[in-house]
Amino acid sequence: MKRRTALKFAAALALTTSLATGAVSAETIRIGAAAPKTGPLAGGAAVSQWPNVTLWAAQVNERGGINVGGTMMPVEIIEYDDQTNPGETIKAIQRLATQDQVHFIVSPYGTGLVVAAAPIFARYGYPLIAVSAITDQQPALSKQFPDMFFTLGTTSALAEDTVKILTDMRDAGQLGNKIAMVNVADAFGIELAGVARDRFTEAGFDIVYDTSYPLGTQDLSPVMKGAKAAAPDAFVAWSYPPDTFALTEQAIIEDLQVQAFYTAVATPFPAFGARFGTAANGVMGPGGVNVDDARFQDYATAHEAVTGVKPDFWASATTYASLEILEQAIEAVGLDRKAVADHLRTGTFDTVLGPISFDENNNNQAFWTVGQWQDGVFRGVASRNRDGAVPVILKDGWQ
């Protein structure tokens, strides 16, 4: 692992400016972050995770820091690459807690890495806003780790809303009854496929192809050839970023003709739309946003101005919102981690996505579940308690 103390220059600038007014202590709030910079999930973290840590820290320091009991304190980010390896995630969190002695730690990236790190967060008394963990185990996890909070929703919500969209399409005569489904064989993909399999069966769909592939698989052409041979009406993949791109590319190569095409993480990435152009039109995936919301537009503008890249249309804003939540909790109760965790349980937080609060299972109840590329923009088409969803369009070939 290599330690990087990012944004010190921004902290120093904010400190110099603030000292001129006599408003700031020299101490910084140390924020730890461990997520992939290498390995299979590095591409996803490079879009949804790291730029938002950079953006948030830069904005905090530009306005002089976080108000802690009347003292403005800048933030310092201490970063580690966990190499998409749960063992490295655990070691990085331990080092942040014991050697770097950071005040708070940002959630790791990806369901499997978050769940692996949860006991370490708990051992050292750090609240965990598990921004990129999607699981139906939230009640059990929040009971085992009372200071663990969830923002992106549950496995069942994502799978059920996807199945409902396809059911509505079928009932409207827009879609046949045959489903091809594949999944990456890690915690995220296995759990989503399990729920979706049951829901598709309950809805009367015929799952004509159902397979999984290991995380990091390079050649997915056999998977897509198998799906095409099954002659499905809809294709659904519970996938991670490298395979999301690879599966879509193989679908185009194989000329897979379906009325509905769904891939998971990375589908909302701007790079997906840029890479596939008009062929992306009609492709569905998890999440989405209300792109017409002024707050999202302001956030997206700032994101690109500070980081040089565009945010994605799902987890980027949620990751940023989790940092807004942490900032507001610190301003409310100070740097005591237990007090912050208690405030997370009871507070309502004003974020880029609107108000967020947590229920008895420490789960956010307002989130996007399904989005779709429509004329170059990935728009939300289904949500739980969020406004701005637009109607679904049919996938009309790969032109």
Tab-separated table of C-alpha atoms in Angstrom:
chain	number	residue	atom	x	y	z
A	1	MET	CA	0.000	0.000	0.000
A	2	LYS	CA	1.140	3.527	-0.718
A	3	ARG	CA	0.007	6.442	1.371
A	4	ARG	CA	-1.064	9.603	-0.403
A	5	THR	CA	-2.056	12.756	1.447
A	6	ALA	CA	-4.157	14.409	-1.219
A	7	LEU	CA	-5.351	17.986	-1.188
A	8	LYS	CA	-2.870	19.204	1.414
A	9	PHE	CA	-2.288	22.208	-0.806
A	10	ALA	CA	-5.992	23.039	-0.618
A	11	ALA	CA	-5.980	22.642	3.138
A	12	ALA	CA	-2.909	24.856	3.424
A	13	LEU	CA	-4.491	27.504	1.229
A	14	ALA	CA	-7.684	27.472	3.267
A	15	LEU	CA	-5.660	27.592	6.487
A	16	THR	CA	-3.541	30.541	5.311
A	17	THR	CA	-6.608	32.469	4.241
A	18	SER	CA	-8.463	31.724	7.453
A	19	LEU	CA	-5.529	32.510	9.748
A	20	ALA	CA	-5.528	35.983	8.289
A	21	THR	CA	-8.948	36.441	9.853
A	22	GLY	CA	-8.043	34.609	13.066
A	23	ALA	CA	-10.833	32.081	12.509
A	24	VAL	CA	-9.060	28.708	12.242
A	25	SER	CA	-7.006	26.364	14.388
A	26	ALA	CA	-3.925	24.856	12.693
A	27	GLU	CA	-5.285	21.348	13.310
A	28	THR	CA	-6.904	19.544	10.404
A	29	ILE	CA	-9.621	16.929	10.383
A	30	ARG	CA	-7.961	13.803	9.059
A	31	ILE	CA	-10.224	11.754	6.789
A	32	GLY	CA	-9.098	8.287	5.720
A	33	ALA	CA	-10.066	6.617	2.460
A	34	ALA	CA	-9.277	3.094	1.239
A	35	ALA	CA	-10.668	1.979	-2.120
A	36	PRO	CA	-9.433	0.424	-5.369
A	37	LYS	CA	-6.903	2.266	-7.492
A	38	THR	CA	-5.849	-1.042	-9.024
A	39	GLY	CA	-7.628	-4.366	-9.579
A	40	PRO	CA	-11.017	-5.187	-11.135
A	41	LEU	CA	-12.986	-2.443	-9.330
A	42	ALA	CA	-10.463	0.348	-9.891
A	43	GLY	CA	-12.361	1.680	-12.908
A	44	GLY	CA	-15.593	2.009	-10.963
A	45	ALA	CA	-13.912	3.647	-7.980
A	46	ALA	CA	-12.162	6.074	-10.332
A	47	VAL	CA	-15.579	7.272	-11.497
A	48	SER	CA	-17.875	7.088	-8.469
A	49	GLN	CA	-15.587	7.184	-5.417
A	50	TRP	CA	-12.305	9.050	-5.680
A	51	PRO	CA	-13.456	12.159	-7.606
A	52	ASN	CA	-16.177	12.828	-5.038
A	53	VAL	CA	-13.726	12.609	-2.156
A	54	THR	CA	-11.558	15.109	-4.033
A	55	LEU	CA	-14.491	17.413	-4.815
A	56	TRP	CA	-15.876	17.411	-1.298
A	57	ALA	CA	-12.502	18.061	0.342
A	58	ALA	CA	-11.710	20.870	-2.080
A	59	GLN	CA	-15.063	22.544	-1.460
A	60	VAL	CA	-14.789	22.168	2.307
A	61	ASN	CA	-11.323	23.700	2.346
A	62	GLU	CA	-12.273	26.458	-0.072
A	63	ARG	CA	-14.876	27.675	2.414
A	64	GLY	CA	-12.406	27.457	5.318
A	65	GLY	CA	-13.112	23.984	6.638
A	66	ILE	CA	-15.803	22.351	8.785
A	67	ASN	CA	-17.240	24.295	11.698
A	68	VAL	CA	-16.361	22.304	14.817
A	69	GLY	CA	-17.737	24.063	17.873
A	70	GLY	CA	-17.141	27.476	16.352
A	71	THR	CA	-13.655	26.682	14.986
A	72	MET	CA	-13.218	26.205	11.259
A	73	MET	CA	-11.044	23.146	10.607
A	74	PRO	CA	-9.801	22.163	7.127
A	75	VAL	CA	-9.728	18.517	6.087
A	76	GLU	CA	-6.779	16.371	5.033
A	77	ILE	CA	-7.442	13.225	2.995
A	78	ILE	CA	-5.207	10.184	3.589
A	79	GLU	CA	-5.665	7.631	0.798
A	80	TYR	CA	-4.777	3.975	0.274
A	81	ASP	CA	-5.213	1.634	-2.664
A	82	ASP	CA	-6.861	-1.578	-1.460
A	83	GLN	CA	-6.174	-3.250	-4.825
A	84	THR	CA	-9.749	-4.640	-4.943
A	85	ASN	CA	-8.594	-7.118	-2.310
A	86	PRO	CA	-10.596	-7.574	0.929
A	87	GLY	CA	-7.425	-8.388	2.871
A	88	GLU	CA	-5.816	-5.157	1.696
A	89	THR	CA	-8.996	-3.222	2.539
A	90	ILE	CA	-8.861	-4.545	6.088
A	91	LYS	CA	-5.149	-3.719	6.444
A	92	ALA	CA	-5.700	-0.216	5.083
A	93	ILE	CA	-8.574	0.503	7.482
A	94	GLN	CA	-6.499	-0.797	10.398
A	95	ARG	CA	-3.587	1.407	9.405
A	96	LEU	CA	-5.810	4.467	9.041
A	97	ALA	CA	-7.243	3.832	12.515
A	98	THR	CA	-4.099	2.864	14.422
A	99	GLN	CA	-1.148	4.521	12.669
A	100	ASP	CA	-2.661	7.504	10.898
A	101	GLN	CA	-5.233	7.975	13.675
A	102	VAL	CA	-7.704	9.617	11.348
A	103	HIS	CA	-10.836	11.193	12.752
A	104	PHE	CA	-13.175	9.494	10.256
A	105	ILE	CA	-12.934	6.975	7.409
A	106	VAL	CA	-14.815	7.064	4.104
A	107	SER	CA	-16.606	3.873	3.101
A	108	PRO	CA	-14.699	1.413	0.887
A	109	TYR	CA	-16.009	0.828	-2.641
A	110	GLY	CA	-18.096	-2.208	-3.597
A	111	THR	CA	-20.428	-4.424	-1.574
A	112	GLY	CA	-17.901	-7.183	-0.877
A	113	LEU	CA	-15.157	-4.808	0.277
A	114	VAL	CA	-17.565	-2.805	2.435
A	115	VAL	CA	-18.896	-5.902	4.194
A	116	ALA	CA	-15.346	-7.219	4.697
A	117	ALA	CA	-14.298	-3.939	6.310
A	118	ALA	CA	-17.364	-3.491	8.542
A	119	PRO	CA	-15.911	-5.413	11.536
A	120	ILE	CA	-12.759	-3.257	11.439
A	121	PHE	CA	-14.768	-0.036	11.398
A	122	ALA	CA	-16.709	-1.370	14.398
A	123	ARG	CA	-13.609	-2.567	16.258
A	124	TYR	CA	-12.067	0.906	16.189
A	125	GLY	CA	-15.323	2.817	16.699
A	126	TYR	CA	-15.728	4.444	13.291
A	127	PRO	CA	-19.192	5.095	11.820
A	128	LEU	CA	-19.501	3.550	8.367
A	129	ILE	CA	-21.750	5.255	5.800
A	130	ALA	CA	-21.686	2.270	3.442
A	131	VAL	CA	-22.364	4.233	0.311
A	132	SER	CA	-21.642	1.533	-2.285
A	133	ALA	CA	-23.021	-1.519	-0.472
A	134	ILE	CA	-26.260	-2.973	-1.825
A	135	THR	CA	-27.579	-5.895	0.185
A	136	ASP	CA	-30.708	-7.344	1.757
A	137	GLN	CA	-28.588	-8.122	4.818
A	138	GLN	CA	-28.961	-4.552	6.041
A	139	PRO	CA	-31.130	-5.438	9.079
A	140	ALA	CA	-28.659	-8.123	10.178
A	141	LEU	CA	-25.617	-5.964	9.448
A	142	SER	CA	-26.996	-2.909	11.236
A	143	LYS	CA	-27.803	-5.114	14.239
A	144	GLN	CA	-24.300	-6.578	14.245
A	145	PHE	CA	-22.688	-3.203	13.473
A	146	PRO	CA	-25.012	-0.505	14.887
A	147	ASP	CA	-22.907	2.341	13.451
A	148	MET	CA	-23.169	1.083	9.833
A	149	PHE	CA	-25.501	3.075	7.548
A	150	PHE	CA	-26.727	2.379	3.997
A	151	THR	CA	-27.556	4.848	1.227
A	152	LEU	CA	-28.013	3.051	-2.133
A	153	GLY	CA	-30.936	0.817	-1.173
A	154	THR	CA	-31.423	-2.921	-0.992
A	155	THR	CA	-30.847	-5.816	-3.345
A	156	SER	CA	-34.572	-6.532	-3.422
A	157	ALA	CA	-35.457	-2.956	-4.347
A	158	LEU	CA	-33.100	-2.911	-7.334
A	159	ALA	CA	-34.095	-6.366	-8.546
A	160	GLU	CA	-37.826	-5.938	-7.915
A	161	ASP	CA	-38.047	-2.623	-9.727
A	162	THR	CA	-36.144	-4.070	-12.697
A	163	VAL	CA	-38.515	-7.032	-12.816
A	164	LYS	CA	-41.515	-4.706	-12.504
A	165	ILE	CA	-40.380	-2.616	-15.484
A	166	LEU	CA	-39.983	-5.740	-17.618
A	167	THR	CA	-43.327	-7.073	-16.381
A	168	ASP	CA	-45.054	-3.824	-17.326
A	169	MET	CA	-43.431	-3.963	-20.762
A	170	ARG	CA	-44.564	-7.552	-21.252
A	171	ASP	CA	-48.101	-6.799	-20.092
A	172	ALA	CA	-48.224	-3.877	-22.532
A	173	GLY	CA	-47.285	-6.207	-25.383
A	174	GLN	CA	-43.830	-4.633	-25.793
A	175	LEU	CA	-41.763	-7.589	-24.572
A	176	GLY	CA	-41.809	-11.373	-24.808
A	177	ASN	CA	-41.531	-13.752	-21.893
A	178	LYS	CA	-37.983	-15.129	-22.179
A	179	ILE	CA	-35.175	-13.797	-19.979
A	180	ALA	CA	-31.426	-14.363	-20.242
A	181	MET	CA	-29.699	-13.498	-16.946
A	182	VAL	CA	-26.003	-13.492	-16.008
A	183	ASN	CA	-24.094	-12.287	-12.949
A	184	VAL	CA	-20.608	-11.634	-11.657
A	185	ALA	CA	-19.806	-14.224	-8.996
A	186	ASP	CA	-19.215	-11.997	-6.000
A	187	ALA	CA	-21.446	-10.758	-3.186
A	188	PHE	CA	-23.104	-8.078	-5.317
A	189	GLY	CA	-23.900	-10.230	-8.337
A	190	ILE	CA	-24.811	-13.414	-6.489
A	191	GLU	CA	-27.306	-11.711	-4.192
A	192	LEU	CA	-28.953	-9.685	-6.966
A	193	ALA	CA	-29.248	-12.716	-9.238
A	194	GLY	CA	-30.796	-14.741	-6.421
A	195	VAL	CA	-33.498	-12.174	-5.751
A	196	ALA	CA	-34.139	-11.483	-9.449
A	197	ARG	CA	-34.399	-15.203	-10.232
A	198	ASP	CA	-37.195	-15.594	-7.681
A	199	ARG	CA	-38.997	-12.439	-8.800
A	200	PHE	CA	-38.828	-13.323	-12.497
A	201	THR	CA	-40.228	-16.756	-11.712
A	202	GLU	CA	-43.021	-15.308	-9.571
A	203	ALA	CA	-43.887	-12.917	-12.413
A	204	GLY	CA	-44.225	-15.827	-14.836
A	205	PHE	CA	-41.099	-15.192	-16.915
A	206	ASP	CA	-39.197	-18.058	-18.497
A	207	ILE	CA	-35.484	-17.790	-17.625
A	208	VAL	CA	-33.962	-19.430	-20.685
A	209	TYR	CA	-30.330	-18.715	-19.800
A	210	ASP	CA	-28.833	-18.303	-16.315
A	211	THR	CA	-25.099	-18.304	-15.635
A	212	SER	CA	-22.360	-16.591	-13.634
A	213	TYR	CA	-18.711	-15.693	-14.291
A	214	PRO	CA	-15.771	-14.926	-11.961
A	215	LEU	CA	-14.881	-11.364	-10.992
A	216	GLY	CA	-12.176	-10.149	-13.346
A	217	THR	CA	-13.142	-12.392	-16.280
A	218	GLN	CA	-11.501	-10.979	-19.398
A	219	ASP	CA	-13.328	-12.840	-22.182
A	220	LEU	CA	-17.105	-12.710	-21.918
A	221	SER	CA	-17.826	-13.732	-25.488
A	222	PRO	CA	-18.832	-17.292	-24.428
A	223	VAL	CA	-21.379	-15.799	-22.017
A	224	MET	CA	-22.974	-13.649	-24.697
A	225	LYS	CA	-22.889	-16.429	-27.291
A	226	GLY	CA	-24.758	-18.633	-24.817
A	227	ALA	CA	-27.298	-15.896	-24.154
A	228	LYS	CA	-27.934	-15.340	-27.856
A	229	ALA	CA	-28.338	-19.074	-28.476
A	230	ALA	CA	-31.161	-19.105	-25.917
A	231	ALA	CA	-33.094	-16.539	-28.037
A	232	PRO	CA	-34.237	-14.314	-25.142
A	233	ASP	CA	-36.566	-11.323	-25.321
A	234	ALA	CA	-34.650	-9.505	-22.578
A	235	PHE	CA	-31.073	-9.669	-21.314
A	236	VAL	CA	-30.204	-8.822	-17.683
A	237	ALA	CA	-26.657	-8.745	-16.262
A	238	TRP	CA	-25.795	-8.097	-12.634
A	239	SER	CA	-22.333	-6.890	-13.589
A	240	TYR	CA	-19.404	-4.738	-12.473
A	241	PRO	CA	-17.698	-2.057	-14.617
A	242	PRO	CA	-15.254	-4.072	-16.767
A	243	ASP	CA	-17.850	-6.727	-17.571
A	244	THR	CA	-20.630	-4.182	-18.129
A	245	PHE	CA	-18.610	-2.715	-20.992
A	246	ALA	CA	-17.485	-6.125	-22.248
A	247	LEU	CA	-20.985	-7.629	-22.211
A	248	THR	CA	-22.442	-4.682	-24.097
A	249	GLU	CA	-19.648	-4.833	-26.644
A	250	GLN	CA	-20.227	-8.558	-27.130
A	251	ALA	CA	-23.981	-8.003	-27.490
A	252	ILE	CA	-23.260	-5.609	-30.359
A	253	ILE	CA	-20.766	-8.027	-31.936
A	254	GLU	CA	-23.224	-10.925	-31.659
A	255	ASP	CA	-26.109	-8.661	-32.721
A	256	LEU	CA	-28.210	-9.755	-29.753
A	257	GLN	CA	-31.706	-8.544	-30.623
A	258	VAL	CA	-33.811	-7.992	-27.503
A	259	GLN	CA	-36.499	-5.507	-26.522
A	260	ALA	CA	-34.846	-4.853	-23.147
A	261	PHE	CA	-31.122	-4.853	-22.330
A	262	TYR	CA	-29.896	-4.285	-18.752
A	263	THR	CA	-26.359	-4.169	-17.382
A	264	ALA	CA	-25.458	-3.076	-13.861
A	265	VAL	CA	-22.593	-1.023	-12.388
A	266	ALA	CA	-20.972	1.293	-14.980
A	267	THR	CA	-24.084	1.533	-17.140
A	268	PRO	CA	-24.723	5.013	-15.646
A	269	PHE	CA	-21.110	6.099	-16.317
A	270	PRO	CA	-20.655	8.918	-18.858
A	271	ALA	CA	-17.977	6.729	-20.457
A	272	PHE	CA	-20.635	4.114	-21.255
A	273	GLY	CA	-22.646	6.609	-23.265
A	274	ALA	CA	-19.502	7.988	-24.887
A	275	ARG	CA	-18.202	4.568	-25.863
A	276	PHE	CA	-21.409	3.158	-27.319
A	277	GLY	CA	-23.017	6.350	-28.624
A	278	THR	CA	-26.454	5.835	-30.146
A	279	ALA	CA	-26.150	2.087	-29.496
A	280	ALA	CA	-26.546	2.877	-25.786
A	281	ASN	CA	-30.027	4.292	-26.379
A	282	GLY	CA	-32.545	2.191	-24.477
A	283	VAL	CA	-29.961	0.344	-22.355
A	284	MET	CA	-31.085	0.129	-18.728
A	285	GLY	CA	-29.050	-0.128	-15.560
A	286	PRO	CA	-29.184	0.509	-11.818
A	287	GLY	CA	-29.749	3.891	-10.242
A	288	GLY	CA	-30.323	6.950	-12.336
A	289	VAL	CA	-30.879	10.532	-11.266
A	290	ASN	CA	-33.231	13.381	-11.992
A	291	VAL	CA	-30.932	15.148	-14.447
A	292	ASP	CA	-33.320	18.112	-14.610
A	293	ASP	CA	-32.929	18.853	-10.897
A	294	ALA	CA	-31.029	22.109	-10.380
A	295	ARG	CA	-29.074	20.714	-7.434
A	296	PHE	CA	-27.764	17.822	-9.468
A	297	GLN	CA	-26.862	20.178	-12.302
A	298	ASP	CA	-24.907	22.451	-9.946
A	299	TYR	CA	-23.151	19.438	-8.441
A	300	ALA	CA	-22.278	18.041	-11.884
A	301	THR	CA	-20.831	21.395	-12.956
A	302	ALA	CA	-18.682	21.629	-9.822
A	303	HIS	CA	-17.610	17.991	-10.153
A	304	GLU	CA	-16.265	18.538	-13.650
A	305	ALA	CA	-14.678	21.893	-12.789
A	306	VAL	CA	-12.733	20.509	-9.797
A	307	THR	CA	-11.922	16.970	-10.949
A	308	GLY	CA	-11.877	17.346	-14.723
A	309	VAL	CA	-14.351	14.510	-15.213
A	310	LYS	CA	-18.126	14.196	-15.229
A	311	PRO	CA	-19.968	12.375	-12.425
A	312	ASP	CA	-21.884	9.224	-13.163
A	313	PHE	CA	-25.683	9.180	-13.077
A	314	TRP	CA	-26.063	7.092	-9.911
A	315	ALA	CA	-23.458	6.422	-7.227
A	316	SER	CA	-21.426	9.596	-7.772
A	317	ALA	CA	-24.079	11.881	-6.310
A	318	THR	CA	-24.818	9.357	-3.561
A	319	THR	CA	-21.131	9.194	-2.614
A	320	TYR	CA	-20.999	12.978	-2.495
A	321	ALA	CA	-24.212	13.003	-0.430
A	322	SER	CA	-22.624	10.625	2.090
A	323	LEU	CA	-19.810	13.124	2.599
A	324	GLU	CA	-22.312	15.952	2.978
A	325	ILE	CA	-24.012	13.833	5.647
A	326	LEU	CA	-20.717	13.279	7.472
A	327	GLU	CA	-19.911	16.994	7.335
A	328	GLN	CA	-23.322	17.989	8.703
A	329	ALA	CA	-23.061	15.430	11.524
A	330	ILE	CA	-19.627	16.740	12.508
A	331	GLU	CA	-20.923	20.314	12.524
A	332	ALA	CA	-23.855	19.213	14.692
A	333	VAL	CA	-21.967	17.256	17.374
A	334	GLY	CA	-18.209	17.647	16.838
A	335	LEU	CA	-15.460	15.099	16.274
A	336	ASP	CA	-16.588	12.468	18.773
A	337	ARG	CA	-17.249	9.440	16.574
A	338	LYS	CA	-19.892	7.897	18.792
A	339	ALA	CA	-21.794	11.184	18.949
A	340	VAL	CA	-21.607	11.416	15.153
A	341	ALA	CA	-22.973	7.882	14.785
A	342	ASP	CA	-25.830	8.658	17.164
A	343	HIS	CA	-26.643	11.795	15.187
A	344	LEU	CA	-26.669	9.811	11.933
A	345	ARG	CA	-29.391	7.603	13.433
A	346	THR	CA	-31.675	10.486	14.315
A	347	GLY	CA	-30.887	13.353	11.950
A	348	THR	CA	-32.218	14.433	8.572
A	349	PHE	CA	-29.528	15.657	6.216
A	350	ASP	CA	-29.759	18.131	3.352
A	351	THR	CA	-27.918	16.659	0.360
A	352	VAL	CA	-27.502	16.951	-3.396
A	353	LEU	CA	-30.178	14.252	-3.689
A	354	GLY	CA	-32.566	15.991	-1.318
A	355	PRO	CA	-33.267	15.085	2.321
A	356	ILE	CA	-31.793	11.805	3.566
A	357	SER	CA	-32.518	10.096	6.867
A	358	PHE	CA	-32.093	6.537	8.087
A	359	ASP	CA	-34.759	4.103	9.306
A	360	GLU	CA	-34.559	1.563	12.139
A	361	ASN	CA	-32.238	-0.596	9.999
A	362	ASN	CA	-29.953	2.385	9.265
A	363	ASN	CA	-31.182	2.349	5.659
A	364	ASN	CA	-31.921	5.394	3.517
A	365	GLN	CA	-35.502	5.121	2.253
A	366	ALA	CA	-35.264	7.458	-0.768
A	367	PHE	CA	-33.130	6.272	-3.671
A	368	TRP	CA	-33.119	5.563	-7.395
A	369	THR	CA	-33.387	1.959	-8.563
A	370	VAL	CA	-33.457	1.858	-12.407
A	371	GLY	CA	-32.189	4.249	-15.059
A	372	GLN	CA	-32.028	4.206	-18.841
A	373	TRP	CA	-29.990	5.868	-21.589
A	374	GLN	CA	-32.339	8.101	-23.543
A	375	ASP	CA	-30.945	10.364	-26.262
A	376	GLY	CA	-27.502	10.632	-24.708
A	377	VAL	CA	-28.588	11.046	-21.073
A	378	PHE	CA	-29.000	8.374	-18.387
A	379	ARG	CA	-32.334	9.219	-16.781
A	380	GLY	CA	-34.003	7.663	-13.755
A	381	VAL	CA	-37.025	5.548	-14.713
A	382	ALA	CA	-37.800	3.989	-11.301
A	383	SER	CA	-37.127	4.971	-7.699
A	384	ARG	CA	-38.176	4.552	-4.118
A	385	ASN	CA	-39.481	7.895	-2.888
A	386	ARG	CA	-37.637	10.125	-5.354
A	387	ASP	CA	-39.286	12.454	-7.890
A	388	GLY	CA	-38.434	12.930	-11.543
A	389	ALA	CA	-38.733	9.445	-13.097
A	390	VAL	CA	-39.416	9.369	-16.853
A	391	PRO	CA	-41.169	6.655	-18.930
A	392	VAL	CA	-39.164	3.677	-20.227
A	393	ILE	CA	-38.404	3.441	-23.954
A	394	LEU	CA	-37.938	0.247	-26.000
A	395	LYS	CA	-34.483	-0.973	-26.982
A	396	ASP	CA	-34.544	-0.683	-30.763
A	397	GLY	CA	-31.445	-2.479	-32.011
A	398	TRP	CA	-27.827	-1.295	-31.774
A	399	GLN	CA	-27.786	1.498	-34.348
